[in-house]
Coordinates of C-alpha atoms in Angstrom, one line a residue:
X102 CA 72.0 98.8 107.8
X103 CA 74.6 96.2 106.9
X104 CA 74.7 95.2 103.2
X105 CA 74.3 91.5 102.4
X106 CA 76.7 89.6 100.2
X107 CA 74.1 89.6 97.4
X108 CA 73.6 93.4 97.6
X109 CA 77.4 93.9 97.5
X110 CA 77.7 91.8 94.3
X111 CA 74.7 93.5 92.7
X112 CA 76.5 96.9 93.1
X113 CA 79.6 95.2 91.6
X114 CA 77.8 94.2 88.4
X115 CA 78.0 97.6 86.7
X116 CA 81.7 97.6 87.4
X117 CA 82.0 94.1 85.9
X118 CA 80.4 95.4 82.6
X119 CA 82.9 98.3 82.4
X120 CA 85.9 96.1 83.2
X121 CA 84.8 93.6 80.6
X122 CA 84.9 96.3 77.9
X123 CA 88.2 97.7 79.2
X124 CA 89.8 94.3 79.6
X125 CA 89.3 92.6 76.3
X126 CA 91.3 95.1 74.2
X127 CA 94.2 94.4 76.4
X128 CA 94.9 91.3 74.3
X129 CA 95.5 93.4 71.2
X130 CA 99.2 94.3 70.7
X131 CA 99.7 98.1 70.3
X132 CA 101.1 99.2 67.0
X133 CA 104.6 100.6 67.5
X134 CA 103.7 103.6 65.3
X135 CA 100.3 104.2 66.9
X136 CA 99.9 107.8 68.0
X137 CA 99.3 108.6 71.6
X138 CA 95.6 109.4 72.4
X139 CA 94.3 111.2 75.5
X140 CA 93.1 108.7 78.1
X141 CA 89.4 108.0 78.3
X142 CA 88.5 107.2 81.9
X143 CA 85.8 104.6 82.7
X144 CA 82.6 106.0 84.1
X145 CA 82.6 104.1 87.4
X146 CA 80.9 106.8 89.3
X147 CA 80.4 110.6 89.2
X148 CA 83.8 112.3 89.6
X149 CA 86.0 109.3 88.8
X150 CA 87.2 110.7 85.5
X151 CA 87.8 114.2 86.9
X152 CA 89.7 112.8 89.9
X153 CA 91.9 110.6 87.6
X154 CA 92.5 113.6 85.4
X155 CA 93.7 115.7 88.3
X156 CA 96.0 112.9 89.4
X157 CA 97.5 112.5 85.9
X158 CA 98.1 116.3 85.7
X159 CA 100.2 116.3 88.8
X160 CA 102.2 113.2 88.1
X161 CA 104.8 114.7 85.7
X162 CA 105.9 117.0 88.6
X163 CA 105.7 114.5 91.4
X164 CA 106.4 111.0 90.0
X165 CA 109.9 110.2 88.8
X166 CA 109.9 108.7 85.3
X167 CA 106.4 109.8 84.3
X168 CA 106.4 111.4 80.8
X169 CA 103.7 114.0 80.1
X170 CA 102.5 112.7 76.8
X171 CA 99.7 115.4 76.6
X172 CA 102.3 118.2 76.7
X173 CA 104.3 116.9 73.8
X174 CA 101.6 115.2 71.7
X175 CA 101.6 118.0 69.2
X176 CA 104.8 119.3 67.7
X177 CA 105.6 123.0 67.9
X178 CA 105.6 125.0 64.6
X179 CA 108.6 124.1 62.5
X180 CA 109.6 121.3 64.9
X181 CA 110.8 118.2 63.0
X182 CA 110.0 114.6 63.9
X183 CA 113.6 114.0 64.8
X184 CA 113.6 117.0 67.1
X185 CA 110.4 115.7 68.8
X186 CA 112.1 112.3 69.3
X187 CA 115.2 114.1 70.8
X188 CA 113.0 115.9 73.3
X189 CA 111.2 112.7 74.3
X190 CA 114.5 110.7 74.7
X191 CA 116.2 113.5 76.7
X192 CA 113.2 114.7 78.7
X193 CA 114.1 115.7 82.3
X194 CA 111.6 116.4 85.1
X195 CA 113.2 119.5 86.5
X196 CA 110.0 120.4 88.4
X197 CA 110.3 117.4 90.8
X198 CA 112.3 119.6 93.2
X199 CA 109.3 122.0 93.5
X200 CA 107.1 119.2 94.6
X201 CA 109.7 118.0 97.1
X202 CA 109.9 121.5 98.5
X203 CA 106.1 121.5 98.8
X204 CA 106.2 118.2 100.7
X205 CA 109.0 119.3 103.0
X206 CA 107.4 122.7 103.7
X207 CA 104.1 121.1 104.8
X208 CA 106.0 118.4 106.7
X209 CA 107.5 120.9 109.1
X210 CA 104.1 121.2 110.8
X211 CA 104.0 117.5 111.7
X212 CA 107.5 117.3 113.2
X213 CA 107.5 115.1 116.3
X214 CA 108.3 118.1 118.5
X215 CA 105.0 119.7 117.4
X216 CA 102.6 117.1 118.8
X217 CA 102.3 114.3 121.3
X218 CA 100.4 111.1 121.9
X219 CA 99.7 109.5 125.3
X220 CA 98.4 105.9 125.5
X221 CA 96.1 104.5 128.1
X222 CA 98.1 102.4 130.6
X223 CA 95.0 100.6 132.1
X224 CA 94.5 98.4 129.0
X225 CA 94.5 94.6 129.6
X226 CA 97.1 94.3 126.7
X227 CA 100.6 95.0 127.9
X228 CA 104.1 95.2 126.5
X229 CA 104.4 93.7 123.0
X230 CA 100.6 93.2 122.9
X231 CA 99.8 96.8 123.6
X232 CA 98.4 99.3 121.1
X233 CA 101.4 101.6 121.6
X234 CA 103.9 98.8 120.8
X235 CA 101.9 97.7 117.8
X236 CA 101.7 101.2 116.3
X237 CA 105.4 101.7 116.8
X238 CA 106.3 98.3 115.2
X239 CA 103.7 98.4 112.5
X240 CA 104.1 95.6 109.8
X241 CA 105.3 97.0 106.4
X242 CA 105.8 100.6 107.7
X243 CA 107.7 100.4 110.9
X244 CA 105.3 102.7 112.6
X245 CA 101.9 104.4 112.0
X246 CA 103.6 107.7 112.4
X247 CA 105.9 107.0 109.5
X248 CA 103.0 105.9 107.3
X249 CA 100.8 108.9 108.1
X250 CA 103.3 111.7 108.2
X251 CA 106.1 110.6 105.9
X252 CA 104.7 108.1 103.3
X253 CA 101.2 109.4 102.9
X254 CA 101.7 113.2 102.4
X255 CA 103.4 113.0 98.9
X256 CA 100.6 110.7 97.7
X257 CA 98.0 112.9 99.3
X258 CA 99.4 116.0 97.5
X259 CA 99.3 114.1 94.2
X260 CA 95.9 112.5 94.6
X261 CA 93.5 114.1 97.0
X262 CA 90.8 111.6 96.0
X263 CA 93.1 108.7 96.9
X264 CA 92.1 106.6 99.9
X265 CA 93.6 104.9 103.0
X266 CA 92.4 101.4 103.6
X267 CA 92.8 99.5 106.9
X268 CA 92.8 95.7 106.6
X269 CA 94.9 92.7 107.8
X270 CA 97.6 91.3 105.7
X271 CA 96.2 87.8 106.5
X272 CA 93.7 86.3 108.9
X273 CA 95.4 84.0 111.5
X274 CA 93.6 80.7 111.8
X275 CA 93.8 77.6 114.0
X276 CA 92.6 74.0 113.7
X277 CA 89.9 73.0 116.3
X278 CA 88.7 69.4 116.1
X279 CA 89.4 69.4 112.4
X280 CA 87.7 72.7 111.7
X281 CA 89.7 75.7 110.6
X282 CA 88.6 78.8 112.5
X283 CA 89.9 82.3 113.1
X284 CA 92.6 82.1 115.8
X285 CA 91.3 82.8 119.3
X286 CA 94.8 83.4 120.7
X287 CA 96.6 85.5 118.0
X288 CA 95.6 89.1 117.6
X289 CA 94.6 90.4 114.1
X290 CA 97.4 92.6 112.6
X291 CA 95.6 95.3 110.5
X292 CA 97.8 97.6 108.4
X293 CA 97.1 100.8 106.4
X294 CA 97.5 101.0 102.7
X295 CA 97.1 103.8 100.2
X296 CA 95.3 103.4 96.9
X297 CA 95.1 106.0 94.2
X298 CA 91.7 107.2 93.0
X299 CA 92.2 105.1 89.9
X300 CA 91.8 102.0 92.0
X301 CA 88.5 103.1 93.6
X302 CA 85.8 101.8 91.3
X303 CA 82.8 102.3 93.7
X304 CA 82.3 104.7 96.6
X305 CA 79.3 105.4 98.7
X306 CA 78.6 105.9 102.4
X307 CA 78.1 102.2 103.1
X308 CA 80.4 100.6 100.5
X309 CA 83.7 101.0 98.8
X310 CA 85.0 98.7 96.1
X311 CA 88.7 98.8 95.2
X312 CA 90.6 97.1 92.4
X313 CA 93.6 95.2 93.7
X314 CA 97.0 94.5 92.2
X315 CA 96.5 90.9 93.4
X316 CA 95.8 88.3 90.7
X317 CA 93.6 85.2 91.0
X318 CA 94.0 81.8 89.4
X319 CA 92.2 81.4 86.0
X320 CA 92.5 79.1 83.1
X321 CA 94.5 80.5 80.2
X322 CA 94.8 78.0 77.3
X323 CA 93.7 75.3 79.8
X324 CA 96.5 76.1 82.1
X325 CA 96.1 77.8 85.5
X326 CA 97.7 81.2 85.5
X327 CA 97.6 84.1 88.0
X328 CA 96.0 86.5 85.5
X329 CA 92.5 87.1 87.0
X330 CA 91.3 90.4 88.4
X331 CA 90.7 90.8 92.2
X332 CA 88.6 93.4 93.9
X333 CA 87.9 94.1 97.6
X334 CA 84.6 95.4 98.9
X335 CA 84.4 97.2 102.3
X336 CA 81.3 97.6 104.4
X337 CA 80.8 98.7 108.0
X338 CA 81.3 95.1 109.3
X339 CA 82.6 92.9 106.5
X340 CA 85.5 92.9 103.9
X341 CA 84.6 90.9 100.8
X342 CA 87.0 89.5 98.2
X343 CA 85.6 89.4 94.6
X344 CA 87.8 87.5 92.3
X345 CA 87.9 86.2 88.7
X346 CA 87.4 82.5 88.3
X347 CA 87.1 79.9 85.5
X348 CA 88.5 80.7 82.1
X349 CA 90.1 84.0 81.6
X350 CA 88.1 84.7 78.5
X351 CA 84.7 84.0 80.2
X352 CA 85.2 86.8 82.6
X353 CA 83.3 85.2 85.5
X354 CA 83.6 86.4 89.1
X355 CA 82.9 84.9 92.6
X356 CA 82.5 86.6 95.9
X357 CA 83.6 85.5 99.4
X358 CA 84.0 86.9 102.9
X359 CA 87.6 87.9 103.5
X360 CA 87.0 88.9 107.1
X361 CA 84.1 90.0 109.3
X362 CA 85.5 92.7 111.4
X363 CA 82.3 94.0 113.1
X364 CA 83.7 97.4 113.9
X365 CA 80.8 99.4 112.5
X366 CA 83.2 101.5 110.5
X367 CA 83.8 101.3 106.7
X368 CA 87.7 100.9 106.8
X369 CA 88.2 103.2 103.8
X370 CA 88.8 107.0 104.0
X371 CA 89.5 109.6 101.4
X372 CA 92.8 111.5 102.2
X373 CA 91.3 114.9 101.1
X374 CA 92.5 118.2 99.9
X375 CA 90.6 121.3 98.9
X376 CA 86.8 120.7 98.4
X377 CA 85.8 121.9 95.0
X378 CA 82.3 122.0 93.6
X379 CA 81.7 121.7 89.8
X380 CA 78.0 121.9 89.0
X381 CA 76.5 119.3 91.4
X382 CA 79.7 117.4 91.9
X383 CA 81.9 117.9 95.0
X384 CA 85.4 116.6 94.6
X385 CA 88.7 116.8 96.5
X386 CA 91.6 118.6 94.7
X387 CA 95.2 118.9 95.8
X388 CA 96.3 122.6 96.4
X389 CA 99.3 121.7 94.2
X390 CA 96.9 121.8 91.2
X391 CA 97.0 125.6 91.3
X392 CA 100.7 125.4 90.2
X393 CA 100.4 122.7 87.5
X394 CA 99.7 125.0 84.5
X395 CA 102.8 127.1 85.3
X396 CA 104.9 124.0 85.9
X397 CA 103.8 122.6 82.5
X398 CA 105.1 125.7 80.9
X399 CA 108.4 125.3 82.7
X400 CA 108.7 121.7 81.4
X401 CA 108.0 122.7 77.9
X402 CA 110.5 125.6 78.0
X403 CA 113.1 123.4 79.6
X404 CA 112.7 120.9 76.8
X405 CA 113.0 123.6 74.2
X406 CA 116.1 124.9 75.9
X407 CA 117.7 121.5 75.8
X408 CA 117.0 121.3 72.1
X409 CA 118.5 124.7 71.4
X410 CA 121.6 123.9 73.4
X411 CA 122.1 120.8 71.3
X412 CA 121.7 122.9 68.1
X413 CA 124.2 125.5 69.5
X414 CA 126.8 122.8 70.4
X415 CA 126.2 120.9 67.2
X416 CA 125.3 123.6 64.6
X417 CA 124.6 123.1 60.9
X418 CA 127.8 123.3 58.8
X419 CA 127.3 125.1 55.5
X420 CA 130.0 124.9 52.8
X421 CA 130.7 124.7 49.1
X422 CA 130.4 121.4 47.4
X423 CA 130.5 119.8 43.9
X424 CA 127.7 118.1 42.0
X425 CA 127.7 114.3 42.8
X426 CA 129.1 112.4 39.9
X427 CA 128.8 108.9 41.4
X428 CA 128.4 106.3 38.6
X429 CA 126.9 102.9 38.6
X430 CA 126.6 100.3 35.9
X431 CA 123.4 98.5 35.0
X432 CA 123.7 95.7 32.5
X433 CA 127.0 97.2 31.5
X434 CA 125.5 100.7 30.9
X435 CA 127.0 103.5 33.1
X436 CA 124.5 105.7 34.9
X437 CA 125.8 108.9 36.5
X438 CA 124.1 110.8 39.4
X439 CA 125.0 114.1 37.7
X440 CA 123.9 116.1 40.7
X441 CA 120.3 114.8 40.6
X442 CA 120.6 112.6 43.6
X443 CA 119.2 109.6 41.9
X444 CA 119.6 107.1 39.1
X445 CA 116.8 106.0 36.7
X446 CA 116.7 102.3 36.5
X447 CA 113.9 100.6 34.6
X448 CA 112.0 103.9 34.6
X449 CA 112.2 104.0 38.4
X450 CA 114.1 106.5 40.5
X451 CA 116.7 104.9 42.8
X452 CA 118.4 107.1 45.4
X453 CA 122.1 107.6 44.8
X454 CA 124.0 105.5 47.3
X455 CA 126.8 108.0 47.5
X456 CA 125.1 111.4 48.1
X457 CA 121.9 109.8 49.5
X458 CA 119.6 112.0 47.4
X459 CA 121.3 115.3 48.1
X460 CA 122.9 115.6 44.6
X461 CA 126.1 117.1 46.1
X462 CA 129.3 115.8 47.4
X463 CA 131.5 117.6 50.0
X464 CA 135.1 118.6 49.4
X465 CA 136.5 117.7 52.9
X466 CA 139.6 115.7 52.6
X467 CA 140.3 112.6 54.8
X468 CA 142.2 114.9 57.1
X469 CA 139.3 117.4 57.4
X470 CA 140.6 120.0 54.9
X471 CA 138.2 121.8 52.7
X472 CA 139.7 122.0 49.2
X473 CA 139.0 124.9 46.9
X474 CA 140.0 125.2 43.2
X475 CA 142.4 128.0 42.6
X476 CA 142.2 130.2 39.5
X477 CA 144.6 129.1 36.7
X478 CA 145.5 130.2 33.2
X479 CA 142.7 128.1 31.8
X480 CA 140.4 127.3 34.7
X481 CA 138.5 130.0 36.3
X482 CA 138.5 128.3 39.8
X483 CA 135.7 128.5 42.3
X484 CA 135.8 132.2 42.6
X485 CA 135.0 132.1 46.3
X486 CA 136.8 133.7 49.3
X487 CA 138.3 130.8 51.3
X488 CA 137.2 132.5 54.6
X489 CA 133.6 132.2 53.4
X490 CA 133.8 128.7 52.0
X491 CA 132.4 127.2 55.2
X492 CA 130.5 128.5 58.1
X493 CA 128.1 127.3 60.9
X494 CA 124.5 128.2 61.4
X495 CA 123.2 128.1 65.0
X496 CA 120.7 130.0 67.1
X497 CA 121.9 133.2 68.6
X498 CA 122.7 133.3 72.3
X499 CA 119.7 135.5 72.9
X500 CA 117.2 132.7 72.5
X501 CA 118.6 130.4 75.2
X502 CA 118.8 133.4 77.5
X503 CA 115.2 134.3 76.9
X504 CA 114.0 130.7 77.5
X505 CA 116.1 130.4 80.7
X506 CA 114.5 133.7 82.0
X507 CA 111.1 132.2 81.2
X508 CA 111.9 129.1 83.2
X509 CA 113.1 131.2 86.1
X510 CA 109.9 133.3 85.9
X511 CA 107.8 130.2 85.9
X512 CA 109.5 128.8 89.0
X513 CA 109.2 132.0 90.9
X514 CA 105.6 132.2 90.0
X515 CA 105.0 128.7 91.2
X516 CA 106.7 129.4 94.6
X517 CA 104.6 132.5 94.9
X518 CA 101.4 130.6 94.0
X519 CA 102.2 128.0 96.7
X520 CA 103.4 130.7 99.1
X521 CA 106.7 129.0 99.6
X522 CA 110.2 130.5 100.0
X523 CA 112.8 129.8 97.4
X524 CA 116.5 130.4 97.6
X525 CA 117.0 133.2 95.0
X526 CA 120.1 133.6 92.9
X527 CA 121.5 136.5 91.0
X528 CA 120.2 134.9 87.8
X529 CA 116.6 135.0 88.7
X530 CA 116.1 138.6 88.0
X531 CA 113.4 138.8 90.7
X532 CA 112.7 141.8 92.9
X533 CA 113.1 141.6 96.7
X534 CA 109.8 141.3 98.5
X535 CA 108.8 143.8 101.1
X536 CA 108.4 142.8 104.7
X537 CA 104.6 143.2 104.3
X538 CA 104.6 140.9 101.3
X539 CA 106.7 138.3 103.2
X540 CA 104.3 138.5 106.1
X541 CA 101.3 138.1 103.8
X542 CA 102.9 135.0 102.1
X543 CA 103.7 133.6 105.5
X544 CA 100.2 133.9 106.8
X545 CA 98.8 132.4 103.5
X546 CA 101.2 129.5 103.8
X547 CA 100.4 128.8 107.4
X548 CA 96.6 128.8 106.6
X549 CA 97.2 126.3 103.9
X550 CA 99.4 124.1 106.1
X551 CA 97.0 124.3 109.0
X552 CA 94.2 122.9 106.9
X553 CA 96.4 120.1 105.5
X554 CA 97.8 119.3 109.0
X555 CA 94.3 119.0 110.4
X556 CA 93.4 116.6 107.7
X557 CA 96.5 114.5 108.4
X558 CA 95.7 114.3 112.1
X559 CA 92.1 113.5 111.4
X560 CA 93.4 110.6 109.3
X561 CA 95.8 109.6 112.0
X562 CA 93.1 109.4 114.7
X563 CA 90.8 107.5 112.3
X564 CA 93.6 105.0 111.5
X565 CA 94.3 104.4 115.2
X566 CA 90.6 103.9 115.9
X567 CA 90.1 101.5 113.0
X568 CA 93.3 99.6 113.8
X569 CA 92.4 99.5 117.5
X570 CA 88.9 98.2 116.9
X571 CA 90.0 95.6 114.3
X572 CA 92.8 94.4 116.6
X573 CA 91.3 94.7 120.1
X574 CA 87.5 95.0 119.6
X575 CA 85.7 96.4 122.6
X576 CA 88.9 96.5 124.6
X577 CA 90.3 99.3 122.5
X578 CA 90.9 102.6 124.3
X579 CA 91.8 105.6 122.2
X580 CA 95.0 107.4 123.1
X581 CA 95.1 111.1 123.8
X582 CA 96.6 113.1 121.0
X583 CA 97.8 116.7 121.3
X584 CA 97.7 118.3 117.8
X585 CA 99.9 121.2 116.8
X586 CA 98.2 124.5 117.8
X587 CA 100.9 126.8 116.3
X588 CA 101.9 126.7 112.6
X589 CA 104.9 129.0 112.8
X590 CA 107.2 127.5 110.1
X591 CA 110.4 129.1 111.4
X592 CA 112.9 126.5 112.5
X593 CA 114.9 126.8 115.7
X594 CA 117.8 128.6 114.0
X595 CA 115.3 131.2 112.6
X596 CA 114.0 131.9 116.1
X597 CA 117.4 132.2 117.6
X598 CA 118.4 134.6 114.9
X599 CA 115.3 136.7 115.6
X600 CA 116.2 136.9 119.3
X601 CA 119.9 137.7 118.5
X602 CA 119.0 140.4 116.0
X603 CA 116.5 142.0 118.4
X604 CA 119.1 142.2 121.2
X605 CA 121.7 143.6 118.8
X606 CA 119.2 146.2 117.6
X607 CA 118.4 147.3 121.2
X608 CA 114.8 146.3 121.0
X609 CA 112.6 146.9 124.2
X610 CA 112.8 144.2 126.8
X611 CA 109.2 143.1 126.3
X612 CA 109.8 142.4 122.6
X613 CA 112.8 140.2 123.4
X614 CA 110.8 138.6 126.2
X615 CA 108.0 137.8 123.8
X616 CA 110.4 136.2 121.2
X617 CA 111.9 134.0 123.9
X618 CA 108.5 133.0 125.3
X619 CA 107.3 132.1 121.8
X620 CA 110.5 130.1 121.2
X621 CA 110.2 128.1 124.4
X622 CA 106.5 127.6 123.9
X623 CA 107.2 126.2 120.4
X624 CA 109.8 123.8 121.8
X625 CA 107.8 122.5 124.8
X626 CA 104.1 123.0 124.2
X627 CA 103.6 119.3 123.2
X628 CA 104.8 118.3 126.7
X629 CA 102.0 119.5 129.0
X630 CA 104.2 119.7 132.1
X631 CA 107.1 121.4 130.4
X632 CA 104.7 123.9 128.9
X633 CA 103.3 124.8 132.4
X634 CA 106.8 125.1 133.9
X635 CA 108.1 127.5 131.2
X636 CA 104.9 129.5 131.3
X637 CA 105.4 129.9 135.1
X638 CA 109.1 130.8 134.7
X639 CA 108.6 133.3 131.8
X640 CA 105.9 135.1 133.8
X641 CA 107.9 135.2 137.1
X642 CA 111.5 135.8 136.0
X643 CA 111.8 139.6 135.3
X644 CA 115.5 139.3 134.5
X645 CA 115.1 136.8 131.6
X646 CA 116.2 139.3 128.9
X647 CA 119.0 140.9 130.8
X648 CA 122.7 140.0 130.4
X649 CA 124.9 139.0 133.3
X650 CA 126.6 142.4 133.3
X651 CA 123.3 144.2 133.4
X652 CA 122.1 142.0 136.3
X653 CA 125.3 142.6 138.3
X654 CA 125.0 146.4 137.7
X655 CA 121.4 146.5 138.9
X656 CA 122.2 144.2 141.9
X657 CA 125.2 146.5 143.0
X658 CA 122.9 149.5 142.8
X659 CA 120.1 147.7 144.8
X660 CA 117.7 148.1 141.9
X661 CA 116.9 144.4 142.1
X662 CA 116.9 142.0 145.1
X663 CA 119.2 139.0 145.5
X664 CA 116.2 136.6 145.4
X665 CA 115.4 137.8 141.9
X666 CA 118.9 136.7 140.8
X667 CA 118.5 133.4 142.5
X668 CA 115.2 132.8 140.8
X669 CA 116.7 133.8 137.4
X670 CA 119.7 131.5 137.9
X671 CA 117.9 128.5 139.4
X672 CA 114.2 128.7 138.3
X673 CA 114.0 125.2 137.0
X674 CA 115.6 123.7 140.0
X675 CA 113.3 125.6 142.3
X676 CA 110.2 124.5 140.3
X677 CA 111.4 120.8 140.3
X678 CA 111.8 121.0 144.1
X679 CA 108.3 122.4 144.5
X680 CA 106.9 119.6 142.4
X681 CA 108.8 117.0 144.4
X682 CA 107.3 118.5 147.6
X683 CA 103.8 118.8 146.1
X684 CA 103.0 116.6 143.1
X685 CA 99.9 118.7 142.5
X686 CA 101.9 121.9 142.4
X687 CA 101.2 122.6 138.6
X688 CA 97.5 122.0 139.0
X689 CA 97.2 125.2 141.2
X690 CA 96.4 128.6 139.7
X691 CA 99.3 130.5 138.1
X692 CA 99.1 133.1 140.9
X693 CA 99.6 130.5 143.6
X694 CA 102.5 128.9 141.7
X695 CA 104.2 132.3 141.3
X696 CA 103.8 133.1 145.0
X697 CA 105.3 129.8 146.0
X698 CA 108.2 130.1 143.5
X699 CA 109.1 133.6 144.7
X700 CA 109.0 132.4 148.3
X701 CA 111.3 129.5 147.5
X702 CA 113.7 131.9 145.8
X703 CA 113.7 134.2 148.8
X704 CA 114.3 131.4 151.1
X705 CA 117.3 130.1 149.1
X706 CA 118.7 133.7 148.7
X707 CA 118.9 133.9 152.5
X708 CA 121.3 131.0 152.5
X709 CA 123.5 132.2 149.6
X710 CA 126.7 134.0 150.8
X711 CA 127.1 137.6 149.6
X712 CA 128.4 137.6 146.0
X713 CA 127.6 133.9 145.6
X714 CA 125.5 132.3 142.9
X715 CA 123.6 129.1 142.4
X716 CA 124.7 126.6 139.8
X717 CA 122.9 126.7 136.5
X718 CA 121.4 123.6 135.0
X719 CA 121.5 122.7 131.3
X720 CA 118.0 124.1 130.5
X721 CA 118.8 127.5 132.2
X722 CA 122.1 127.6 130.4
X723 CA 120.3 127.2 127.1
X724 CA 118.0 130.1 127.9
X725 CA 120.9 132.3 128.9
X726 CA 122.8 131.4 125.7
X727 CA 119.8 132.5 123.7
X728 CA 120.1 136.1 124.9
X729 CA 123.9 136.1 124.8
X730 CA 124.7 135.9 128.5
X731 CA 128.2 134.8 129.5

């Protein structure tokens, strides 16, 4: 049942009370020396605080420029305030590369070669008005594919409780007899947007309310200023705008209909992650959360290492000195520091301006020479070995080495946790994994990526449906989408290396044949016709894994027939000819297709002169190059 405007505003009232409490302290200027305090998240709904906390925990490793206050709020034992400040000012997010690798690894499954989309051509909207054109020229993003598979994933992995919202940038209007109405000629242009969980202030099956970055006009010191809060409420058929009005300090809000879309779909969807249940609360959590604790250790260790490196490069200098004898005059009376570091003036201690309270002065000359008194006939001298008069105190090299090993250990552990491959170096000290361990990691990674990819395609289909219904209404026809069915993360060069290594190792023909078949299937499975063609060829061409020399030897000994060579050399041309003669060729059973392909090869072999050969096309050349044929 559709919510009324009054019912929507009634659900907004608890949010208004929370916002009022949170908003008023914003006028108070923060004390410069005020210590950082852990954030206290508003209680908008069950799970809001936990979702916001999960998001904040991942941000130091995913968001450039985000400083993890919670990790450095308390100083380490023996750490001085100046050292703490040095760490803060020189903090580097060395774990960002891990998050990037995680994004890139998951992104390989949604490569454009791994899926396809086919739009309905019978729609009444053609060319630039078509759904295909609009999704490929999407305002703000360029294309829906870019938004969903490039922009969205990093945000999804940071914040699994974040949401995608579909709504128009503006509502086109026209003037009809002096009345402004929604345009009857211009199509609505809905676009997707991502909002972090911290912007979602209400969520239920029939209503979402989001806090916008937009600002409304309010009176501030009797002058209109864009300082008011703006919220958007989304129901199955209406989008409402709730905005602050009147005086800023009065905190009054009004509600209006932004657009009545009548799609029957709430245009807000959680991006999702791993479903986690805590007591009676079910919440979405990013799989990256499992690596956060280890990455926090890496950040702390890296900051310590940076501090130790500074102490090593700029060590403490320890040397002999003399008591400070700086003298000042107060009312004509001389006052000497006398090694105390202060002067007593009017019964008050005043720090010596020369030694700054140290009570000592150094003996370094203007040219950097340390002067030592030599022993004379009367004076005893300093009685110190000049080679020991000055030395430097710095941490040993063992400590930086230990911390660097801890950092490398943490990074290796993180990659293992996420089942990702990492380029190992000689400095890592890690042990080489066995083939069984590699296979186990690969399967675990593929399982994780498969779940994430299914979520992304579910979002993609939902986005298309909502955009289509908001833009075209009942005229919307959903396109056909072929999702990835294989999640083999090896890239093309990996597959070619497998095939090459198998041939060099003398593996059985069926092993090489399987590798080639898997490679071709991965390349062409998203194109239904290409998939059928290569399935036909791979099951009919018995010479696929043989080199040219091996084929010639077997042909000369009459082990194979000439038509088999013709089929091997010109399979794709033969299939294309069969399709040209019969457009329904690929709809027949595989057995019928094979019989007709063999018959076509036999017919062509009868016309080829003895010792002749058919020309190879580009695709067949590629197959031959894979197995090393000349």
